[in-house]
Tab-separated table of C-alpha atoms in Angstrom:
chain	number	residue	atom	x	y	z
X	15	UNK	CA	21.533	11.039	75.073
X	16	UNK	CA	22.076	9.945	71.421
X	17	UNK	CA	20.361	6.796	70.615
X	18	UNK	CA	22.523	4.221	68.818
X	19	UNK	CA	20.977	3.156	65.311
X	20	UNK	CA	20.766	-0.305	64.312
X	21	UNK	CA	23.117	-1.132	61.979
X	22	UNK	CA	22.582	-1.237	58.189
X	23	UNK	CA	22.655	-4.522	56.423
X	24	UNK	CA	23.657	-4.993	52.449
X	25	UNK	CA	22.995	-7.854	50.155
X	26	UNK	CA	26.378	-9.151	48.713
X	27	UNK	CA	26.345	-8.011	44.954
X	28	UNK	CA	25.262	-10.359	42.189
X	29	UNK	CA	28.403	-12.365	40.695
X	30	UNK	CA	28.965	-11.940	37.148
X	31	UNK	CA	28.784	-15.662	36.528
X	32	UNK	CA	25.074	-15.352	37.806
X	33	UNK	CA	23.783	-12.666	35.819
X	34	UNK	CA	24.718	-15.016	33.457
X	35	UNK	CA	22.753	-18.021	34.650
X	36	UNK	CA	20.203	-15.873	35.123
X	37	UNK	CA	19.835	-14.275	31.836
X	38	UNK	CA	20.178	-17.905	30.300
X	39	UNK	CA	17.498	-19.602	32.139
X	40	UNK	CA	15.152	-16.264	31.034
X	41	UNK	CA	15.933	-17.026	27.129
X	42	UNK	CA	14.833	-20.777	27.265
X	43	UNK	CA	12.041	-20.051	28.895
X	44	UNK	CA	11.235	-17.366	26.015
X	45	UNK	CA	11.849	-19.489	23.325
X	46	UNK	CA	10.411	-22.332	25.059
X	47	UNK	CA	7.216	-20.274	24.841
X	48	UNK	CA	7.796	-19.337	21.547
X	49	UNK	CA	8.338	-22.918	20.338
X	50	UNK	CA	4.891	-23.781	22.197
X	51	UNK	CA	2.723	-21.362	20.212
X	52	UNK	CA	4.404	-21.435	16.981
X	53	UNK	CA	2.263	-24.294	14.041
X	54	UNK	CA	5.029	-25.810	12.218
X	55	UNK	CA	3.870	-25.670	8.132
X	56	UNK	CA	5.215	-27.785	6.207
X	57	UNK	CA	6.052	-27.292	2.191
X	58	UNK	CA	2.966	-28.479	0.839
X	59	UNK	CA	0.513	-27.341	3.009
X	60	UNK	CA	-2.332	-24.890	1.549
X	61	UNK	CA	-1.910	-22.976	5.067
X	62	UNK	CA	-0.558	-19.164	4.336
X	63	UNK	CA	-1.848	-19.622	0.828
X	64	UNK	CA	-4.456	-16.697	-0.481
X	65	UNK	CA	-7.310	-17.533	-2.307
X	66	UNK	CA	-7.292	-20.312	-5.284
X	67	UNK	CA	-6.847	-19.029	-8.301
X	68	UNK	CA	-10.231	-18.760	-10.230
X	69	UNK	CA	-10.290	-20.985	-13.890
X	70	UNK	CA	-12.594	-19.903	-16.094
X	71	UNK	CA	-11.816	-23.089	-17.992
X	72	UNK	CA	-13.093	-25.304	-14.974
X	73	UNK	CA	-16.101	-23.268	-14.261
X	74	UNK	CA	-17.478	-23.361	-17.807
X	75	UNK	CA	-16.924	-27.196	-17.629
X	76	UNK	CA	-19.083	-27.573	-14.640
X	77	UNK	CA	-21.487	-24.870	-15.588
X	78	UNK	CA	-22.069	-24.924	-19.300
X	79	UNK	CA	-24.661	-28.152	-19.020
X	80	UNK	CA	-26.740	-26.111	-16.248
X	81	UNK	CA	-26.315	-23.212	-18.569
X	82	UNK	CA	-27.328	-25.486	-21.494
X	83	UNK	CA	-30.656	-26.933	-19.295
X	84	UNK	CA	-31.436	-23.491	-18.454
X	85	UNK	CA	-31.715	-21.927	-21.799
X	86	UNK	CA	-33.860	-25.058	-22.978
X	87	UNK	CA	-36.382	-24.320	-20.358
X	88	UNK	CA	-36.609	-20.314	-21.338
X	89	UNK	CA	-36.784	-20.801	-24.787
X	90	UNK	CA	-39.597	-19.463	-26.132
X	91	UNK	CA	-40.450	-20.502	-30.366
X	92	UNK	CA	-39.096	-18.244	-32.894
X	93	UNK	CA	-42.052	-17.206	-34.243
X	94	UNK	CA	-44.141	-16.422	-31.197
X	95	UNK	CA	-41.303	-14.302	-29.776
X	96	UNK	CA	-40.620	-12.138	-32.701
X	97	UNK	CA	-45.033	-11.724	-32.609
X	98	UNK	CA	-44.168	-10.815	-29.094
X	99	UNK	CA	-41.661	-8.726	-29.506
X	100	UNK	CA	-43.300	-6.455	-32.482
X	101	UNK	CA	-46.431	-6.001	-30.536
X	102	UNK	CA	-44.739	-4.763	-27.577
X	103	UNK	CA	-41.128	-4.884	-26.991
X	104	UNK	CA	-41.261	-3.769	-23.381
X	105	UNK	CA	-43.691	-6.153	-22.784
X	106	UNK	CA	-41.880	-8.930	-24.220
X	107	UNK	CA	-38.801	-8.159	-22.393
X	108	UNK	CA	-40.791	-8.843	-19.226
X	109	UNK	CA	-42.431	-11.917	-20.016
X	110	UNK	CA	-39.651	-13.997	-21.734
X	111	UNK	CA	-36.451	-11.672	-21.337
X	112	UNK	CA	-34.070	-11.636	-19.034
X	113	UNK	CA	-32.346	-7.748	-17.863
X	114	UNK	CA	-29.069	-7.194	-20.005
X	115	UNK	CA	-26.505	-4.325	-20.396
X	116	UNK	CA	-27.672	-2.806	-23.214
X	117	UNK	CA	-31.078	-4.539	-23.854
X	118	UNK	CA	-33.064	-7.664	-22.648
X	119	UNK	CA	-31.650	-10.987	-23.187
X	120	UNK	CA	-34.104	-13.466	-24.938
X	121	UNK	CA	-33.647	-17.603	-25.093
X	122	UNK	CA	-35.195	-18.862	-28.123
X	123	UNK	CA	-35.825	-22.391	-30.217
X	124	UNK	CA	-36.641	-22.949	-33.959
X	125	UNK	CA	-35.689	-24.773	-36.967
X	126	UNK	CA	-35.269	-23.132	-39.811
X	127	UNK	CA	-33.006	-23.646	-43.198
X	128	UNK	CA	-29.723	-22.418	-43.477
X	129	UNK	CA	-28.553	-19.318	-45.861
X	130	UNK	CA	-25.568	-18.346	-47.514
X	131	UNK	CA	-23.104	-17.345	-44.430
X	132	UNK	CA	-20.195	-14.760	-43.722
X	133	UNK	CA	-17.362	-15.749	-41.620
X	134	UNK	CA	-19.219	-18.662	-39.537
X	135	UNK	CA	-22.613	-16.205	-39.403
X	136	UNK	CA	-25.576	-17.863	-40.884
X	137	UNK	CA	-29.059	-16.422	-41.972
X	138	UNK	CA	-31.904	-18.752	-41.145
X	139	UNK	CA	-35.306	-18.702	-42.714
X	140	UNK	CA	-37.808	-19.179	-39.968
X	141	UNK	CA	-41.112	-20.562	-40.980
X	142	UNK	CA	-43.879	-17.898	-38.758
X	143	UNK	CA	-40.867	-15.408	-38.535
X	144	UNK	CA	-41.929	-12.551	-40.314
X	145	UNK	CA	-40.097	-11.667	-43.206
X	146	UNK	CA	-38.419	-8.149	-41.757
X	147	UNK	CA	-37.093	-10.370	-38.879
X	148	UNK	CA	-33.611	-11.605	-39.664
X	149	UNK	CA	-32.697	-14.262	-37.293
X	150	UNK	CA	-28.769	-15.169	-37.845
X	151	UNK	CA	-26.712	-17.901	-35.707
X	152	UNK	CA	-23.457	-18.101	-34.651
X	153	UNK	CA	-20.948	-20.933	-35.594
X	154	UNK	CA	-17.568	-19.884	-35.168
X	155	UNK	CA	-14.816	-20.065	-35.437
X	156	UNK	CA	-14.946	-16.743	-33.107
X	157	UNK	CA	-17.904	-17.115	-31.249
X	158	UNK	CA	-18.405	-13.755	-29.500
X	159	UNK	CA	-20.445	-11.955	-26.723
X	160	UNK	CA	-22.133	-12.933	-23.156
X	161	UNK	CA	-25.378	-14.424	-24.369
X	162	UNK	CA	-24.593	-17.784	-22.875
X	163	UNK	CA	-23.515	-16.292	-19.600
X	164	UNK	CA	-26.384	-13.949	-19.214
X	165	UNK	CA	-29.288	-15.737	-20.939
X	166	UNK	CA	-30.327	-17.315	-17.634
X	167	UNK	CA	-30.270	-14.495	-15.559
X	168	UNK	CA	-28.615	-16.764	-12.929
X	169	UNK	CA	-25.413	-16.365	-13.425
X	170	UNK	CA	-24.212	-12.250	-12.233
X	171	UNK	CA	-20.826	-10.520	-11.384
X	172	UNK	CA	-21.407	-10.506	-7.786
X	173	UNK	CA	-20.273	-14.618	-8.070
X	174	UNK	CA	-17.199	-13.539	-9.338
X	175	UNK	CA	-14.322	-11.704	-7.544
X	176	UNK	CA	-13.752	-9.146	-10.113
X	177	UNK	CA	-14.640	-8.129	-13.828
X	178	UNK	CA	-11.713	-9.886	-15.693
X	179	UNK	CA	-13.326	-13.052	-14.054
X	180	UNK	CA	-16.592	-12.248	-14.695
X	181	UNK	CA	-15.864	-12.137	-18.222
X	182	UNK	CA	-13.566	-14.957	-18.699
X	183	UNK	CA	-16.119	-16.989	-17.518
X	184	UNK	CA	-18.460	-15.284	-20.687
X	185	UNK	CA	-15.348	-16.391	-23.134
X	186	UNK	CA	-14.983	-19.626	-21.369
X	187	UNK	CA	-18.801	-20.853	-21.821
X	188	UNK	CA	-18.325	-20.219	-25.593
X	189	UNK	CA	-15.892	-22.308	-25.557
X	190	UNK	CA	-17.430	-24.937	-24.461
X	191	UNK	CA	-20.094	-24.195	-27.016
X	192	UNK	CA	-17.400	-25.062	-29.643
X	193	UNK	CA	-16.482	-28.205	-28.251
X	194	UNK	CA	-19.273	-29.612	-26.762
X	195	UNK	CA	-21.494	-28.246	-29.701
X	196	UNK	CA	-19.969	-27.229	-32.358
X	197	UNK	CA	-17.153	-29.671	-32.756
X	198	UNK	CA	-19.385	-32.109	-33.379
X	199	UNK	CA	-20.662	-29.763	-36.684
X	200	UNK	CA	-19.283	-28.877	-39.568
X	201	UNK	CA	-20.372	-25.458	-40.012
X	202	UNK	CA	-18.530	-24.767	-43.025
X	203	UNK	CA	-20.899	-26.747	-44.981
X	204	UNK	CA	-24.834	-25.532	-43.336
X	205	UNK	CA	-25.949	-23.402	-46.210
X	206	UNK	CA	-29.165	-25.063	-47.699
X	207	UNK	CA	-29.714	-27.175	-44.847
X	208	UNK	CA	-31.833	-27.556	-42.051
X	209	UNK	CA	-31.370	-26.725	-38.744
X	210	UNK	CA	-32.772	-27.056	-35.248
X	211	UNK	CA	-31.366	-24.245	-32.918
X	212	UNK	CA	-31.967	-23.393	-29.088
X	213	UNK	CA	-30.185	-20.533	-27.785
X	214	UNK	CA	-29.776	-16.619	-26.770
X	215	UNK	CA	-29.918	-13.861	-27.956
X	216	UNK	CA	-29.220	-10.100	-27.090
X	217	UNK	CA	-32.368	-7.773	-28.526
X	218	UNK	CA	-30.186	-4.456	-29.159
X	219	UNK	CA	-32.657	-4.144	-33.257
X	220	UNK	CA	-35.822	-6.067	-33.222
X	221	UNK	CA	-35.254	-6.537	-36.803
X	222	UNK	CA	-32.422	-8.504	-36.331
X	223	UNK	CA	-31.361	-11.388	-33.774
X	224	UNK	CA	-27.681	-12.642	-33.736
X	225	UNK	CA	-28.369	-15.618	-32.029
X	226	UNK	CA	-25.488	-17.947	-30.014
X	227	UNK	CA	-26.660	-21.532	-29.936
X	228	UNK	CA	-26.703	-23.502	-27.032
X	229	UNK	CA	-27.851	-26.545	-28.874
X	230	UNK	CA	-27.489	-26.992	-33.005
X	231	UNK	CA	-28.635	-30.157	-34.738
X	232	UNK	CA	-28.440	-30.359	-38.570
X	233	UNK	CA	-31.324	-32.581	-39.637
């Protein structure tokens, strides 16, 4: 005896018109989603944006008096630094020196009386210098080097996010030099007179200190 099997059922197939509905309702809720998680920026907002743009210009600004302060408190007198620095260079370098590229960066103070000068470069005559020590500021109009960056020893390239920054900021600090300092000068007219000086220097020849003021007063 063959036993009768229950009869198959099938569900009606889905209309066309409700695929449709179907597919709809699944793309609002996507972009309903979509719309929830998404942060709506407008035109002027800094979000998106890399880094600022470092300015030397702004930096030196803000810096260049705690630059100024800090060479003032280094500075050691002309005359017992060059003693120093005959008797024992290395020694010298570790007392009043701060580590530099090629050689030990020194802040120094004097007055001394002005020479006859070479394209903004002045000799000064140093009284306690000795006499094979040429000591030679500075002025400008090019005012050149890192002294005023480095002569602290707190400033260093790890502050900076690369080495075109790093030495902006070098270029920058000069010149502020010029127009906090300097402007105020007229350095085409400082042979024969006297000047008071604080700044850096970079010892590369014992005999002979180009130094870049951080402070210049014509007395």
């Amino acid at each position: 005896m063959t036993r009768a099997l229950p009869p198959t059922t099938s569900r009606p197939p889905i209309g066309a018109s409700r695929k449709r509905l179907i597919l709809a309702a699944v793309v609002v809720v996507v972009l309903a989603a979509m719309a929830f998680s998404t942060k709506v920026v407008g035109a002027d907002s800094d979000l998106g944006a890399g880094p600022a743009e470092f300015s030397a210009e702004s930096w030196a600004a803000e810096n260049f008096p705690v630059i100024q302060e800090g060479i003032a408190d280094r500075a050691v007198d002309a005359a017992t630094l060059a003693t120093a620095i005959a008797a024992d260079s290395a020694g010298a370098a570790t007392e009043y020196g701060v580590p530099g590229g090629t050689g030990p960066e020194f802040a120094t103070t004097f007055t001394g009386t002005v020479g006859a000068g070479q394209n903004g470069i002045y000799p000064v005559t140093v009284e306690g210098v000795p006499g094979d020590v040429l000591i030679r500021v500075q002025t400008g109009p090019a005012i050149n080097g890192t002294d005023l960056r480095d002569a602290t020893g707190t400033v260093e390239f790890g502050q900076f996010t690369n080495q075109i920054d790093y030495q902006d900021a070098a270029s920058a600090l000069n010149e502020q030099l010029k127009t906090t300092v300097l402007g105020a000068v007229d350095t085409t007219a400082l042979e024969g007179k006297t000047i008071q000086v604080t700044g850096a220097f970079q010892l590369i020849n014992p005999a002979g200190w180009l130094v870049t003021p951080s402070e210049l007063v014509v007395q």
